[in-house]
Coordinates of C-alpha atoms in Angstrom, one line a residue:
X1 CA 25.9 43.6 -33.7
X2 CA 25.0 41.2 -36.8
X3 CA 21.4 40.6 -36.9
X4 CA 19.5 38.5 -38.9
X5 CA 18.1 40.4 -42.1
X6 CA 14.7 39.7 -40.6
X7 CA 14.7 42.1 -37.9
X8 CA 15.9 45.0 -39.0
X9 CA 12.7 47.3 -39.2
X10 CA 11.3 45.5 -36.1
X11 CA 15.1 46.7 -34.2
X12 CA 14.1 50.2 -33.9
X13 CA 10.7 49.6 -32.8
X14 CA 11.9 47.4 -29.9
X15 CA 14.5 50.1 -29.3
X16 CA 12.1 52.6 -28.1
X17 CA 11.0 50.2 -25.6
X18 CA 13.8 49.1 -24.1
X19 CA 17.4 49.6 -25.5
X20 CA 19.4 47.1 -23.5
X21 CA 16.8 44.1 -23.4
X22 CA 16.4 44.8 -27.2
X23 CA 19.8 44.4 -28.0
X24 CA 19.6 41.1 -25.4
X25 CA 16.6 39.5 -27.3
X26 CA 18.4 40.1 -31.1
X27 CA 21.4 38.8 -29.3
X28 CA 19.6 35.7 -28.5
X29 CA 18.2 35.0 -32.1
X30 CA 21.5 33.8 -32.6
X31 CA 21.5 31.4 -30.0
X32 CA 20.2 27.7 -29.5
X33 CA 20.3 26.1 -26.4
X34 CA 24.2 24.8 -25.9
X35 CA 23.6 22.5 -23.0
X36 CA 20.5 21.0 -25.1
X37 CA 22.0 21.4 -27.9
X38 CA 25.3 19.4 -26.7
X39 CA 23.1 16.2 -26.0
X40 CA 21.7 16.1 -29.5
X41 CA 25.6 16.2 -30.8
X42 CA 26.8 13.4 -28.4
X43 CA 23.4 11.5 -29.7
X44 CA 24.1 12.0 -33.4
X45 CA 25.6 8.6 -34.7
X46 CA 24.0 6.6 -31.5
X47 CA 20.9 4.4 -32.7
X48 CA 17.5 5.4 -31.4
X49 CA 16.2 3.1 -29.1
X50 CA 19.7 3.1 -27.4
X51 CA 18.9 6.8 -27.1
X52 CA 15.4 6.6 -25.9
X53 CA 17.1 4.1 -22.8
X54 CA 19.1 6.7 -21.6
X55 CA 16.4 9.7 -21.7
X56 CA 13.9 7.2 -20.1
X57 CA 16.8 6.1 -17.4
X58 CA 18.0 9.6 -17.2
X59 CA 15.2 11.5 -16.6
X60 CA 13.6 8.9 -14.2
X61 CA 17.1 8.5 -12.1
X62 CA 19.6 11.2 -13.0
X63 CA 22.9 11.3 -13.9
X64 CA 23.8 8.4 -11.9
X65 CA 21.6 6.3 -13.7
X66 CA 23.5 6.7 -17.0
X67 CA 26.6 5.9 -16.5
X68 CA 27.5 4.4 -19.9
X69 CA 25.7 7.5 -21.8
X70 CA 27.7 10.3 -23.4
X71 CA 28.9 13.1 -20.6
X72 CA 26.8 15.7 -22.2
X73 CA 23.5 14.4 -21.1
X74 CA 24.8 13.3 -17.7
X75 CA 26.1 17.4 -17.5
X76 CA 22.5 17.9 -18.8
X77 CA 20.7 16.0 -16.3
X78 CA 23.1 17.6 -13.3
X79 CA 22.5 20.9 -14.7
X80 CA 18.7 20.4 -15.1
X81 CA 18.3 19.3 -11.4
X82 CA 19.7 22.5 -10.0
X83 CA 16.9 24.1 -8.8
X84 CA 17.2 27.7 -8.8
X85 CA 17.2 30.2 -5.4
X86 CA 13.6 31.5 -6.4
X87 CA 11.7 28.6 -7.0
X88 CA 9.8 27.9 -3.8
X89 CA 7.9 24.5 -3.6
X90 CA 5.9 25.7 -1.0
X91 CA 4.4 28.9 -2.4
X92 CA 3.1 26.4 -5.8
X93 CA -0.3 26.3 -4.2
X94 CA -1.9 29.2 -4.9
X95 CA -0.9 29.3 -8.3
X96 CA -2.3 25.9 -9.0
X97 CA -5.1 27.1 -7.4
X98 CA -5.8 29.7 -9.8
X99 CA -5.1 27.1 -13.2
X100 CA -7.6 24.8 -12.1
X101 CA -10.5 27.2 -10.5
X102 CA -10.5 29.4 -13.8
X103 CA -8.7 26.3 -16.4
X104 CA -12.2 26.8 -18.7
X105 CA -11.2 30.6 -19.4
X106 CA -7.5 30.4 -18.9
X107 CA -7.4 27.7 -21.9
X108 CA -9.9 30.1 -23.7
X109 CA -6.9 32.7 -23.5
X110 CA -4.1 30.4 -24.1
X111 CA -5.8 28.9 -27.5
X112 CA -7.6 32.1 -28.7
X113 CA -4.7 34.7 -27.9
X114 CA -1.7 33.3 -26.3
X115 CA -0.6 31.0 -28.8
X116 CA -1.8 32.6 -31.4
X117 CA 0.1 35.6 -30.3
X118 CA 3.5 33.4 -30.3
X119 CA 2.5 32.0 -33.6
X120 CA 2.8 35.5 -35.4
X121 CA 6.3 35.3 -34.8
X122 CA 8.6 33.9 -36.8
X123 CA 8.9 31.0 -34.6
X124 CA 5.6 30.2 -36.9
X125 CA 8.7 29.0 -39.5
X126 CA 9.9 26.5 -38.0
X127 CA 6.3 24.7 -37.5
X128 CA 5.5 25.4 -40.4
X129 CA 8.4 24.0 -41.9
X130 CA 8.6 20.7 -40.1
X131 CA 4.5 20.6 -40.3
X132 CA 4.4 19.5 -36.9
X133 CA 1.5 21.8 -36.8
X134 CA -0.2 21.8 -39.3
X135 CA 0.1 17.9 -40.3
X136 CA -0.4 17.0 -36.5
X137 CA -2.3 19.9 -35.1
X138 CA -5.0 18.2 -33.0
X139 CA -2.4 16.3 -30.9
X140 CA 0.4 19.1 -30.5
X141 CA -2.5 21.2 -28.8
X142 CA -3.6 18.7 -26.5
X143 CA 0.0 18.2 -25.7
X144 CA 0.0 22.2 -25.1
X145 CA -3.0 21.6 -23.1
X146 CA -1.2 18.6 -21.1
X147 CA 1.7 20.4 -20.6
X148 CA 0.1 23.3 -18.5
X149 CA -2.4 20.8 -16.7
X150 CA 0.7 19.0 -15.6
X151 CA 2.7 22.0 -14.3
X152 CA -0.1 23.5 -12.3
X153 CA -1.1 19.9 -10.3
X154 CA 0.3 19.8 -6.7
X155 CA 4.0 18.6 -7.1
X156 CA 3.7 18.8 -10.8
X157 CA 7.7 20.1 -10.6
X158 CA 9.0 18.0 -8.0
X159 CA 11.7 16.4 -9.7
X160 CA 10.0 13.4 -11.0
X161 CA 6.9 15.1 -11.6
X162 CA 5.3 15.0 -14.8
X163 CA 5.4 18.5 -15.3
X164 CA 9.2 18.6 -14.3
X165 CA 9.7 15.9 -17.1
X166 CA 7.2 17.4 -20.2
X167 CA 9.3 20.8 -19.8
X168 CA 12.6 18.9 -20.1
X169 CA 11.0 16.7 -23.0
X170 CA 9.8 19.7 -24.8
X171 CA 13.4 21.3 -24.3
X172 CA 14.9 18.2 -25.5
X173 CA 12.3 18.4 -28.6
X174 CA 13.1 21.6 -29.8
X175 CA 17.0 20.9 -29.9
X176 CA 16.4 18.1 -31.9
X177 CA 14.4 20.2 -34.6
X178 CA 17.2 22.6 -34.1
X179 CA 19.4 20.1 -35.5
X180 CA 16.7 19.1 -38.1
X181 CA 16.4 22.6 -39.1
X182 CA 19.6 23.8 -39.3
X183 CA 20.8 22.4 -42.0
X184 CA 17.4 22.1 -43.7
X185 CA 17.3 23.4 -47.3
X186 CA 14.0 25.6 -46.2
X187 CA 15.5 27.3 -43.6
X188 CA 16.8 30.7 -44.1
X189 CA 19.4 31.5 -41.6
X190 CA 20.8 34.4 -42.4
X191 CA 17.7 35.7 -42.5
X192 CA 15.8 34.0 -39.6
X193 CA 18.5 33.1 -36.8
X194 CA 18.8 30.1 -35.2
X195 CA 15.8 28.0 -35.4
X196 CA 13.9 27.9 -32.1
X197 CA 16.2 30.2 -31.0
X198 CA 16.9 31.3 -27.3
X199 CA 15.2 34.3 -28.0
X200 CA 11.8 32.9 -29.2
X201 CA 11.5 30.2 -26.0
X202 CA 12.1 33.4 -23.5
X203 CA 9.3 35.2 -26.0
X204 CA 6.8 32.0 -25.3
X205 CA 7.5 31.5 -22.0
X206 CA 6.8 35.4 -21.2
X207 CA 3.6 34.9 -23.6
X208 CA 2.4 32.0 -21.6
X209 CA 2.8 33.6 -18.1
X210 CA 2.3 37.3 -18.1
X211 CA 0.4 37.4 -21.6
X212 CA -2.1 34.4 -20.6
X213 CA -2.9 36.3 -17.1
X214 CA -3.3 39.4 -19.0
X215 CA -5.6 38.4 -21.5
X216 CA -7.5 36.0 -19.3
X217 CA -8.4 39.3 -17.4
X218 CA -9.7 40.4 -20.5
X219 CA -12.2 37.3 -20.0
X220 CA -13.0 37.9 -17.1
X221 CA -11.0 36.3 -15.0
X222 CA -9.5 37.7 -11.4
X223 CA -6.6 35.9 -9.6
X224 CA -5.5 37.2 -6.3
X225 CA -1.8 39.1 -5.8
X226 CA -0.4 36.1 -4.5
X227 CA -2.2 33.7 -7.1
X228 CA -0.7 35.9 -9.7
X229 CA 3.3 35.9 -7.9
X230 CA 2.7 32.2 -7.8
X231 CA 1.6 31.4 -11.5
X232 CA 4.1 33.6 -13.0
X233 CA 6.7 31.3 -10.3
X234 CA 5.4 28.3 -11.8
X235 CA 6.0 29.3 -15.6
X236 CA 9.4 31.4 -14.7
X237 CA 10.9 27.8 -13.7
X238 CA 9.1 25.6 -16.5
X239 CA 10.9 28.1 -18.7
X240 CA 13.9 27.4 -17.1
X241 CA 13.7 23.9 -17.4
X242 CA 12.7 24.7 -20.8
X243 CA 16.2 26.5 -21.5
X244 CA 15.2 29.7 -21.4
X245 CA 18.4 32.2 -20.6
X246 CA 18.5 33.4 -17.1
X247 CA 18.7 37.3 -18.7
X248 CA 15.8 36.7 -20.6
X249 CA 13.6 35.1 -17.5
X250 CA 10.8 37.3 -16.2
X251 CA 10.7 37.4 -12.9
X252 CA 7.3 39.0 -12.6
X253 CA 4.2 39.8 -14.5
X254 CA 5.7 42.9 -15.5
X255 CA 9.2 41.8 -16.7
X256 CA 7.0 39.5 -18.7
X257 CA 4.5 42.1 -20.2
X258 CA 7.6 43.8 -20.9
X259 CA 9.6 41.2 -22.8
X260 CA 6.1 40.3 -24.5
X261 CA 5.5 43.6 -26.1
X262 CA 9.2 44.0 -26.6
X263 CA 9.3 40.7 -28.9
X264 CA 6.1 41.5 -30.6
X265 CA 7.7 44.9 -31.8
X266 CA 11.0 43.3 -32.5
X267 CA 9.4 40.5 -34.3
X268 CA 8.2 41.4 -38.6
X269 CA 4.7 41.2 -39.4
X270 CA 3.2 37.8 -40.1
X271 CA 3.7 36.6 -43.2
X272 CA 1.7 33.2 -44.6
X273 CA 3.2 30.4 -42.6
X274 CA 1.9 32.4 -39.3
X275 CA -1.6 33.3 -41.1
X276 CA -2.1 29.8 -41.5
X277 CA -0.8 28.4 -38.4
X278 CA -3.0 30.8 -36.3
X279 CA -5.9 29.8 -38.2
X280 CA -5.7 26.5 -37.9
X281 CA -5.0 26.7 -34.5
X282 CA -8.4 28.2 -34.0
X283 CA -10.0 25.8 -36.5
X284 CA -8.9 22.8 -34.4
X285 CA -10.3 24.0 -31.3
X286 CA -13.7 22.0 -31.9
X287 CA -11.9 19.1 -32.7
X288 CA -9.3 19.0 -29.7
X289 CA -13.1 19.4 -27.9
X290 CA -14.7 16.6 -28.9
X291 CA -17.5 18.6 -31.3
X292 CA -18.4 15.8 -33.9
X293 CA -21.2 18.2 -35.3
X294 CA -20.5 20.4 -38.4
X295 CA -22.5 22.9 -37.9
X296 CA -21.7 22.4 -34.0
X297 CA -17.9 23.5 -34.7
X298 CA -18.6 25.9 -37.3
X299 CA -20.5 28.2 -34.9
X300 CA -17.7 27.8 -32.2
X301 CA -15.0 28.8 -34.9
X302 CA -17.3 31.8 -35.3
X303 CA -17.3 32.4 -31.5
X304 CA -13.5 31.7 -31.2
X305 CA -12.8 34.3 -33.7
X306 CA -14.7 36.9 -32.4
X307 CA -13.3 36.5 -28.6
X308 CA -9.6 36.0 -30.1
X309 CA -10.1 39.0 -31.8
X310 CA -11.3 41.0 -29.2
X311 CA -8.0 39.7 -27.1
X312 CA -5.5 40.3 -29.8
X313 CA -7.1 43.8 -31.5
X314 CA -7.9 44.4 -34.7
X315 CA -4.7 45.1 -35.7
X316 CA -3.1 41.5 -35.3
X317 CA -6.4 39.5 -35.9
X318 CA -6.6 41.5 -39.8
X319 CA -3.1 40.7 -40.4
X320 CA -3.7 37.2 -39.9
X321 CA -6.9 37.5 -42.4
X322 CA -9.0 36.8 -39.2
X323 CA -13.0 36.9 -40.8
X324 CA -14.7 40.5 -40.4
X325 CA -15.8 40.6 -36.6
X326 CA -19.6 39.9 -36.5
X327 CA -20.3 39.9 -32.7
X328 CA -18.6 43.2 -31.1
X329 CA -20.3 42.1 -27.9
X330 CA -19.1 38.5 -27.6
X331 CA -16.2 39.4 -25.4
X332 CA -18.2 41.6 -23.6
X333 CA -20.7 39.2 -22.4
X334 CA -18.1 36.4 -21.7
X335 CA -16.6 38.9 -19.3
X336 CA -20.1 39.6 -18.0
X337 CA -21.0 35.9 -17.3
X338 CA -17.8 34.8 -15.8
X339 CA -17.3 38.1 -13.7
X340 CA -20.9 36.6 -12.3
X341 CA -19.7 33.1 -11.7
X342 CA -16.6 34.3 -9.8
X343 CA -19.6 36.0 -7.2
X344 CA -21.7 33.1 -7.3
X345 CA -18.7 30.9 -6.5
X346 CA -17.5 33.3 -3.6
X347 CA -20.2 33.0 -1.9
X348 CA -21.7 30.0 -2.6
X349 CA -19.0 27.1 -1.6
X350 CA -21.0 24.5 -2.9
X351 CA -21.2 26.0 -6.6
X352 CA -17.3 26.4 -5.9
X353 CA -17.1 22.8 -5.7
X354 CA -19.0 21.7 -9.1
X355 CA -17.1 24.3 -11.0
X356 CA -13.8 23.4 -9.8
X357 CA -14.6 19.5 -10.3
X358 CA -16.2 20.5 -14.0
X359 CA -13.4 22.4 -14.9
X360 CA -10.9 19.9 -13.8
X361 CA -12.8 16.7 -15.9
X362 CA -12.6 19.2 -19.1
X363 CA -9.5 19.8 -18.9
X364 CA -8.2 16.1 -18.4
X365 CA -10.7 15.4 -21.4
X366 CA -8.6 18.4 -23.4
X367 CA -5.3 17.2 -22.9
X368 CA -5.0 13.1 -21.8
X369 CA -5.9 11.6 -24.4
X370 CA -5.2 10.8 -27.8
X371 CA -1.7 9.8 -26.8
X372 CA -1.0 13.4 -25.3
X373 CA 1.4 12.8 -22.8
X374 CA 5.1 11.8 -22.6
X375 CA 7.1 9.8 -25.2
X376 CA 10.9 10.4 -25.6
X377 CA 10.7 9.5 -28.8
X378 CA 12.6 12.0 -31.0
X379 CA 12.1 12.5 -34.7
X380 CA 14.1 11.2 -36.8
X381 CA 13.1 13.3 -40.4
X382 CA 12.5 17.4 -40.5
X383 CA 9.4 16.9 -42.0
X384 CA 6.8 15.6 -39.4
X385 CA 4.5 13.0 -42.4
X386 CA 7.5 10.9 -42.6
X387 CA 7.7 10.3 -38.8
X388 CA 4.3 9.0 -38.6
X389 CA 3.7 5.5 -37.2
X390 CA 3.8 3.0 -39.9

């Protein structure tokens, strides 16, 4: 099997692990999204705001409601609303449950070790690229932060949930950089794949499930068997919506441990673009927070790194040119304290209460504002300066 030039050392690492699902994953760096991908074809000489009527009509009424758009994104809609045998709608709860009673630390995990995790991949060229990072950082994570909020409310993926709709935006998103990207001058495909490629998505949505539960735990944080079974539920069929391959969808925390620490081995070392997009991911933290003060943010940046650190290893956080750790016990203690407030709240229902209610007002003040939400707006240019509002 051709593979792009990228992967070769990182082939025979992932080998060890798993042959088969190795060979699956390289397979898939070759691979966009064809149903996705279709829509942005059939869009390609249509003007804009006639496009953003029929997502808007689309994805509020279906296929039905499009009759005069292109039969790709009527197949796309018809496709998108088959819901698979293993979602159950009624076993959401405890799952959302488990978001919003520990949001505080599961955020903590997504932004100090989840994403930046993802972001050492080479899936770091393709932000990097388009800067939709690193031009519009602060908003892209609060619409990371609105995204999971969304997923995990009650009926968040019922079909016209809001949830249900930002995972099909976001999939819709990434085939139109696809299209941006792939016949971009920076893009390297013989050497990279396909941009946002199938392989990558399955690699997030694995990080974002199983790798966010298992580095949460390393804060501290405890869900029950069946909260686990039903957050990994919830993120299998986001990814799903999403685009990711069924052979590539992790059925389980383990399948997604697995694919996680198969990608990471398959993936190259990071290289600049993903040095600097982890960074400033942790750098925009006190912004996307609300801290105004200077020295305010600088002594969470220096918190952040150390707890990141302590999530990722030393490994990964010196390859990225992470700062020298400075407090070995920051992690430690953050375990300590929230390990104390999951007692306190167990037996004390009114604490409960005013943690799960604090929790729940941060977290719409991290991801609803700012103009965080859904817009089906698609860009028009590969580079994201030249779509800014005039």
């Amino acid at each position: 099997m051709q593979i792009p030039s990228a992967y070769q050392d990182g082939m025979a690492r992932a080998r060890r692990i798993d042959p088969a699902l190795t060979e699956t994953y390289l397979h898939h760096t070759m691979i966009g999204d064809p149903l996705a991908d279709a829509v942005m074809a059939a869009f390609r000489d249509v003007p804009a705001p006639v496009q953003r009527d029929w997502m808007h009509r689309g994805m509020d009424g279906g296929p039905m409601a499009v009759a005069d758009a292109p039969a790709a994104w009527r197949d796309f809609l018809a496709e998108t609303e088959r819901v698979p045998d293993w979602f159950d709608p009624g076993f959401t709860g405890p799952g959302c449950r488990a978001f919003h009673g520990n949001s505080e630390m599961l955020i903590a995990a997504f932004v100090g070790a989840v994403l930046v995790e993802g972001f050492s991949t080479l899936i770091s060229k393709s932000f990097s690229i388009t800067g939709r990072l690193v031009d519009q950082g602060v908003r892209r994570l609060k619409q990371n932060n609105r995204h999971i909020s969304e997923i995990f409310l009650p009926g968040g993926l019922d079909r016209h949930g809001d949830g249900w709709k930002m995972s099909v935006r976001i999939r819709l998103m990434h085939a139109r950089l696809r299209v941006l990207l792939a016949t971009a001058e920076e893009w390297d495909s013989p050497a990279w794949g396909v941009p946002l490629s199938s392989a990558h998505i399955a690699f997030a949505t694995a990080a974002f499930s199983g790798g966010l539960l298992d580095r949460a735990r390393k804060l501290g944080v405890e869900p029950t068997e069946d909260e686990r079974r039903s957050f990994m539920m919830i993120w299998r069929y986001s990814g799903h919506l999403m685009g990711v391959a069924p052979e590539l969808q992790a059925a389980d925390e383990a399948a997604a441990m697995h694919l996680f620490r198969l990608g990471m081995a398959a993936e190259p070392p990071p290289d600049l673009e993903a040095i600097l997009l982890a960074n400033g991911l942790i750098n925009s933290a006190p912004v996307v927070a609300g801290i105004t003060d200077a020295g305010q943010r600088r002594k969470l940046v220096r918190l952040i790194y150390s707890v990141s650190r302590g999530m990722i290893g030393d490994q990964l956080a010196d390859a990225l040119n992470y700062p020298p750790a400075r407090n070995f016990g920051a992690l430690a203690a953050l375990r300590l304290r929230n390990r104390a407030d999951r007692v306190l709240r167990r037996h004390v229902p009114a604490w409960d209460r005013r943690r799960r209610a604090s929790q729940f007002a941060q977290m719409i003040d991290l991801s609803f504002s700012d103009g965080a939400g859904n817009d089906y707006r698609m860009p028009a240019h590969l580079h994201a300066e030249k779509d800014r509002p005039s």
